CSV table of C-alpha atoms in Angstrom, one decimal:
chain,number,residue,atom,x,y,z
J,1,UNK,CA,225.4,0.3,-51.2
J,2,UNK,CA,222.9,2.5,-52.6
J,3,UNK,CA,219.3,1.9,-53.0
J,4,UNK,CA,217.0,3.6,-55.5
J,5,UNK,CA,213.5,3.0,-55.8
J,6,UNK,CA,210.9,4.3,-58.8
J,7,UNK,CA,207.5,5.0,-58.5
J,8,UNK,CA,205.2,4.4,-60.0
J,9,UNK,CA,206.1,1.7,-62.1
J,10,UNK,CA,203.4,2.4,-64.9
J,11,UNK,CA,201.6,5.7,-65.8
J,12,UNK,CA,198.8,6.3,-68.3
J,13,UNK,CA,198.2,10.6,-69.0
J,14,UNK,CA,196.2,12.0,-71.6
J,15,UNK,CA,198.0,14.1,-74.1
J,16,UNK,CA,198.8,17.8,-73.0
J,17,UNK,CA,198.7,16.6,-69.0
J,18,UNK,CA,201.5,16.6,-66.8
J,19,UNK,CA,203.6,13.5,-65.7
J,20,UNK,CA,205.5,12.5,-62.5
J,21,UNK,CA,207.7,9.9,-62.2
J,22,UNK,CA,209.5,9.7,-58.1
J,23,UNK,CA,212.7,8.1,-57.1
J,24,UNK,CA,214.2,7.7,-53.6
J,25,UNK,CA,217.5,7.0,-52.9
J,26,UNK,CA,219.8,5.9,-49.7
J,27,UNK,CA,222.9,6.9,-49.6
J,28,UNK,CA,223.8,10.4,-48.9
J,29,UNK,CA,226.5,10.6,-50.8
J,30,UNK,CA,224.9,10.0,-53.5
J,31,UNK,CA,225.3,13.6,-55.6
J,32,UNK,CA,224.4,13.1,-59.3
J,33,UNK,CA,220.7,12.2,-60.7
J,34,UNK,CA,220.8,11.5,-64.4
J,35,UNK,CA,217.4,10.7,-65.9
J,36,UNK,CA,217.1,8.3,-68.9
J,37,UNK,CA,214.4,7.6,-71.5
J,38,UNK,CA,214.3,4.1,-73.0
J,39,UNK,CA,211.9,3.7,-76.2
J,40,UNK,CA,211.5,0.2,-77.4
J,41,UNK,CA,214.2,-1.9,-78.5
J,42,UNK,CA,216.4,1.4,-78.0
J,43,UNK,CA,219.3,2.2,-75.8
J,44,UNK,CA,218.9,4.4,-72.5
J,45,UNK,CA,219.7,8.3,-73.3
J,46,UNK,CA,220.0,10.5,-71.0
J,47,UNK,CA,217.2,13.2,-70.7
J,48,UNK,CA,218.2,15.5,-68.1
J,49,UNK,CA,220.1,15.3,-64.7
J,50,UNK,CA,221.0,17.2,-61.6
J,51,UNK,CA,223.7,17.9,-59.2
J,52,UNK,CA,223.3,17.7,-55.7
J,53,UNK,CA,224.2,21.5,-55.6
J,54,UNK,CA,221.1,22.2,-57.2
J,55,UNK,CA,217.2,22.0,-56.6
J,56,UNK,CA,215.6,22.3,-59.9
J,57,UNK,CA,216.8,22.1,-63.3
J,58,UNK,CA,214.4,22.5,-66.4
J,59,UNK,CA,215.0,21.9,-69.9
J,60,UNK,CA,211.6,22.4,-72.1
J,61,UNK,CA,209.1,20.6,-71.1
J,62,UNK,CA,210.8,18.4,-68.3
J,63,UNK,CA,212.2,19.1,-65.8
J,64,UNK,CA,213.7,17.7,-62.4
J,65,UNK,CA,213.8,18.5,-58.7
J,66,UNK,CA,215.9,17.3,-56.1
J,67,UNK,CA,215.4,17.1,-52.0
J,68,UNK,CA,218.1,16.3,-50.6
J,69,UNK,CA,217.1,16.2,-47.0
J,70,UNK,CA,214.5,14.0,-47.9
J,71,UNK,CA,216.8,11.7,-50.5
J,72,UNK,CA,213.9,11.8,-53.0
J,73,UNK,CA,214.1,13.6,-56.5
J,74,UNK,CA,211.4,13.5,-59.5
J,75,UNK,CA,211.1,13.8,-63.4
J,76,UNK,CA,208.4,16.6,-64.3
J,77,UNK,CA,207.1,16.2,-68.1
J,78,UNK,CA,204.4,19.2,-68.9
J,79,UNK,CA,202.6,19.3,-71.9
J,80,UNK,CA,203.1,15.2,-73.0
J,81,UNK,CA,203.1,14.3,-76.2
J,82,UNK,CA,202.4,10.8,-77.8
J,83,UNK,CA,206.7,10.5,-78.7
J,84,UNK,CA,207.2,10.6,-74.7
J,85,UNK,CA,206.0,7.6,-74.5
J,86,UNK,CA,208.9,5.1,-72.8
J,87,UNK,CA,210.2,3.8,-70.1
J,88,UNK,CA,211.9,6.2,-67.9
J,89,UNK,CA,214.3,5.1,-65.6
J,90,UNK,CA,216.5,7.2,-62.8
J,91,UNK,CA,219.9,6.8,-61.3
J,92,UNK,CA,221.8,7.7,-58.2
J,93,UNK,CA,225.6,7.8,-57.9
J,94,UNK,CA,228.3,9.3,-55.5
J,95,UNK,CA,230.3,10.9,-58.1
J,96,UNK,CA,233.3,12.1,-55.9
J,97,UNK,CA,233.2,9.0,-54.0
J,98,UNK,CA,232.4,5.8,-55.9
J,99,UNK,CA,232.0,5.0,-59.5
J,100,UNK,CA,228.7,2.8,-59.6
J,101,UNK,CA,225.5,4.0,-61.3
J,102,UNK,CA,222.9,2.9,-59.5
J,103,UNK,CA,219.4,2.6,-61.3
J,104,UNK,CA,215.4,2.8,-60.5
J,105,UNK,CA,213.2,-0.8,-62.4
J,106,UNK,CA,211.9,2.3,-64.5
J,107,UNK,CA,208.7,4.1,-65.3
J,108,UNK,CA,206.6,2.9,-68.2
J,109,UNK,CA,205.0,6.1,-69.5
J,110,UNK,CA,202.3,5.7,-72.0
J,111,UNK,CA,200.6,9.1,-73.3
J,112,UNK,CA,197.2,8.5,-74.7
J,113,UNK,CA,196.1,10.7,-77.8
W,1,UNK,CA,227.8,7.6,-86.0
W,2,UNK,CA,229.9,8.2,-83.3
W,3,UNK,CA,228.1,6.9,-80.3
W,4,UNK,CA,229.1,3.8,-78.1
W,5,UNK,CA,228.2,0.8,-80.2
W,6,UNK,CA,228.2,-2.7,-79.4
W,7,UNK,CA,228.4,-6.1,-81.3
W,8,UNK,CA,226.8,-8.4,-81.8
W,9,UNK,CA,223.3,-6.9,-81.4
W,10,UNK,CA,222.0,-10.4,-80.5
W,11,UNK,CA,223.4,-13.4,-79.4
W,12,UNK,CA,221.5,-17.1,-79.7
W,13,UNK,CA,223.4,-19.9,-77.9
W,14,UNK,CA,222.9,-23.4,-75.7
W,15,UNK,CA,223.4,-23.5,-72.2
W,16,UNK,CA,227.3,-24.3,-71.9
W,17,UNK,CA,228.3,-22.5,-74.6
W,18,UNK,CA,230.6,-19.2,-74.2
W,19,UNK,CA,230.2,-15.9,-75.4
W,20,UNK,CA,231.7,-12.9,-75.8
W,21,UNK,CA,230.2,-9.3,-76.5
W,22,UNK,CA,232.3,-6.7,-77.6
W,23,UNK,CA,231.6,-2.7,-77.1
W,24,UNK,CA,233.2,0.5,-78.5
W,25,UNK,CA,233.0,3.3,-76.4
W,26,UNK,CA,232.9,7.1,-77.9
W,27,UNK,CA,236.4,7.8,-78.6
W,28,UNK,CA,237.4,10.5,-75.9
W,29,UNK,CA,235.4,8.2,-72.8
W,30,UNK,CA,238.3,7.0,-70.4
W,31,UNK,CA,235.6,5.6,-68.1
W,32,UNK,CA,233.7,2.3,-69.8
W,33,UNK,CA,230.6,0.3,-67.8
W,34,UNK,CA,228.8,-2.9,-68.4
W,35,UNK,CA,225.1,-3.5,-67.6
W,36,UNK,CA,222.7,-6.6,-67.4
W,37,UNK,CA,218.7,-4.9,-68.3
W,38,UNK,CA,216.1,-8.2,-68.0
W,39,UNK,CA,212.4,-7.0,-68.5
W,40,UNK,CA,211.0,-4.4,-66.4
W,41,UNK,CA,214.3,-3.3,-64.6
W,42,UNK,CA,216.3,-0.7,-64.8
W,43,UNK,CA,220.4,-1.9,-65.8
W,44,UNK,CA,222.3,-3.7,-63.4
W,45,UNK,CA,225.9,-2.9,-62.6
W,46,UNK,CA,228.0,-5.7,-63.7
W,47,UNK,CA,231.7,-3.9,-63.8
W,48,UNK,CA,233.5,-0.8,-64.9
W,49,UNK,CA,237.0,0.1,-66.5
W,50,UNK,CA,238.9,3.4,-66.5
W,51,UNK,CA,241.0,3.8,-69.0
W,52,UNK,CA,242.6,0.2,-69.3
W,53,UNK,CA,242.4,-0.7,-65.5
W,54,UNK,CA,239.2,-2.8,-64.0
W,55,UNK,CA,238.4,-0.5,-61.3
W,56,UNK,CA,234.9,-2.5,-59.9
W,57,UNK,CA,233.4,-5.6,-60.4
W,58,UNK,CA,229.7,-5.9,-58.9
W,59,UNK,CA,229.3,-9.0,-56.1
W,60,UNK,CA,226.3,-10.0,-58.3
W,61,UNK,CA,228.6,-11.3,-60.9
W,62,UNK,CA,229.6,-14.5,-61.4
W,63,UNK,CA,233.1,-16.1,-62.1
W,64,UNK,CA,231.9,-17.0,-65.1
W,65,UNK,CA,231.9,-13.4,-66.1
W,66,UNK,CA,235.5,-11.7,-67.0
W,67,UNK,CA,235.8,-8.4,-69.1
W,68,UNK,CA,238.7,-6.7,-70.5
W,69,UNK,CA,239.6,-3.8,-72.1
W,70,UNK,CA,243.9,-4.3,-72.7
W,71,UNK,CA,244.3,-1.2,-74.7
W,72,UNK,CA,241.9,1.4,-73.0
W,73,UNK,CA,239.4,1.7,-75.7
W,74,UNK,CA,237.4,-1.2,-76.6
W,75,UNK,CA,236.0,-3.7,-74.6
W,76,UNK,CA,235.2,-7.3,-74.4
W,77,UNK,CA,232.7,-9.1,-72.0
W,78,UNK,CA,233.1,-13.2,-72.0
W,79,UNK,CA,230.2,-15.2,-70.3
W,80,UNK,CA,231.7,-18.6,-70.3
W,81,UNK,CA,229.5,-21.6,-69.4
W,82,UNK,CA,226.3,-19.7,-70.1
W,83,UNK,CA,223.4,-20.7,-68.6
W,84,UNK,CA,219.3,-19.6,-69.2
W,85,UNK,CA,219.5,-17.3,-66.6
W,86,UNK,CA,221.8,-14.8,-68.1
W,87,UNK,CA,219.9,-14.2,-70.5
W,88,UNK,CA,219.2,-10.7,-70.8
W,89,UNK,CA,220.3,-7.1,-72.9
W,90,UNK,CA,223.6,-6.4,-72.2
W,91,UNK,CA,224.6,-2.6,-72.2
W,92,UNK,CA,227.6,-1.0,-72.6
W,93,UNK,CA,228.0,2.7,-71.5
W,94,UNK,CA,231.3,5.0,-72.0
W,95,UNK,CA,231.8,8.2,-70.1
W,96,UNK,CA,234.6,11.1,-70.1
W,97,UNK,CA,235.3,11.6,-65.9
W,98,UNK,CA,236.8,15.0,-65.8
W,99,UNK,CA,236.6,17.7,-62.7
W,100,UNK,CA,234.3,15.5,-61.1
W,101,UNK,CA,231.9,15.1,-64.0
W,102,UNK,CA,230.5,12.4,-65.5
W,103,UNK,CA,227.7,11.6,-67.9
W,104,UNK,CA,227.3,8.2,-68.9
W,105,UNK,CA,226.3,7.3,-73.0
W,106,UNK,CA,224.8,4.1,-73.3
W,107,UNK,CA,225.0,1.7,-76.6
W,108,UNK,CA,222.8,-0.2,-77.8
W,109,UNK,CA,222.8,-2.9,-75.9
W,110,UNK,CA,223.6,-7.0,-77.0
W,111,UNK,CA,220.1,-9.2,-76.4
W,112,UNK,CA,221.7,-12.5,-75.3
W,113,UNK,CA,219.0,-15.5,-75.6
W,114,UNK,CA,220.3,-19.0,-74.1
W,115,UNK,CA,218.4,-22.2,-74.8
């Protein structure tokens, strides 16, 4: 089955830097990269994701990239703000083959006013 | 609010006790997944439904566990015999699977606590 792994597990950025948050994955057939955010106490929601047919994908201030000879994709947050502070996990699935979503042990961002 | 939701929210029992969680998923979802989340990890497959029909059950999941969902919309998840170690949050997530699509919508989640 598929294996994804998150790195780094915690992150501390001042306010207004950039954030990175890595995954790898194992499976090649793995095609679809959803990102969530989890805030305390709250339910995972999904942030942004990204096809396999694509490279990049922005949406505001994140945005993700995908290598897909290299199995590794990553969540890019510019400009952070206190409210993105959470834990931020990935995911990895073969959506035209299998049906499992298959998650990263998560990013705990903290953004430091 | 039309999100997934799930109920109880928590869930104290004793060891050997049974449970059972129930989740409603957004109304149009055919596709419906249950997740285990302990602290610092990411959810855990535990099985998934489309429409009515149990398509996958993770290995990791113990005979103990059984889920249904006998008319295609809700669900139920049954933990029968519980023990300390399945304690945990408990997600539900509901998704509509069309042309190859798919974005999951998670609920939020039953905290189970066994003594």
């Amino acid at each position: 089955g598929e294996n994804v792994e998150q790195h780094p597990s915690t992150l501390s950025v001042q306010e207004g830097d950039s954030a990175v948050i890595k995954c790898t994955y194992s499976d090649s057939a793995s095609n679809y990269f959803p990102w969530y955010k989890q805030e305390l106490g709250k339910r995972p929601q999904l942030i942004i994701d990204i096809r396999s047919n694509v490279g990049e994908k922005k949406d505001q201030r994140i945005a993700v990239t995908l290598n897909k000879t290299a199995k590794h994709f990553s969540l890019h947050i510019t400009e952070t703000q206190p409210e993105d502070s959470a834990v931020y996990f990935c995911a990895a699935t073969p959506l035209n083959t299998g049906n499992q979503f298959y998650f990263g042990t998560g990013t705990s961002l903290t953004v430091i006013p | 609010d039309t999100g997934v939701s799930q109920n109880p929210r928590h869930k104290i029992t004793k060891r050997g006790q049974n449970v059972t969680f129930r989740c409603d998923p957004i109304s149009e979802h055919n596709r419906l997944y249950w997740y285990r989340q302990t602290l610092g990890q990411g959810p855990e497959f535990l099985t998934y439904f489309q429409n009515e029909a149990q398509l996958e059950k993770s290995r990791l999941l113990s005979d103990r566990f059984s889920a249904e969902r006998p008319k295609g919309s809700f669900s139920t998840l049954e933990i029968q015999r519980t023990e300390q170690g399945d304690s945990a949050m408990y997600l539900c997530a509901s998704s509509l699977r069309q042309g190859g699509l798919e974005t999951q919508y998670f609920g939020p989640g039953t905290r189970l606590l066994v003594l």
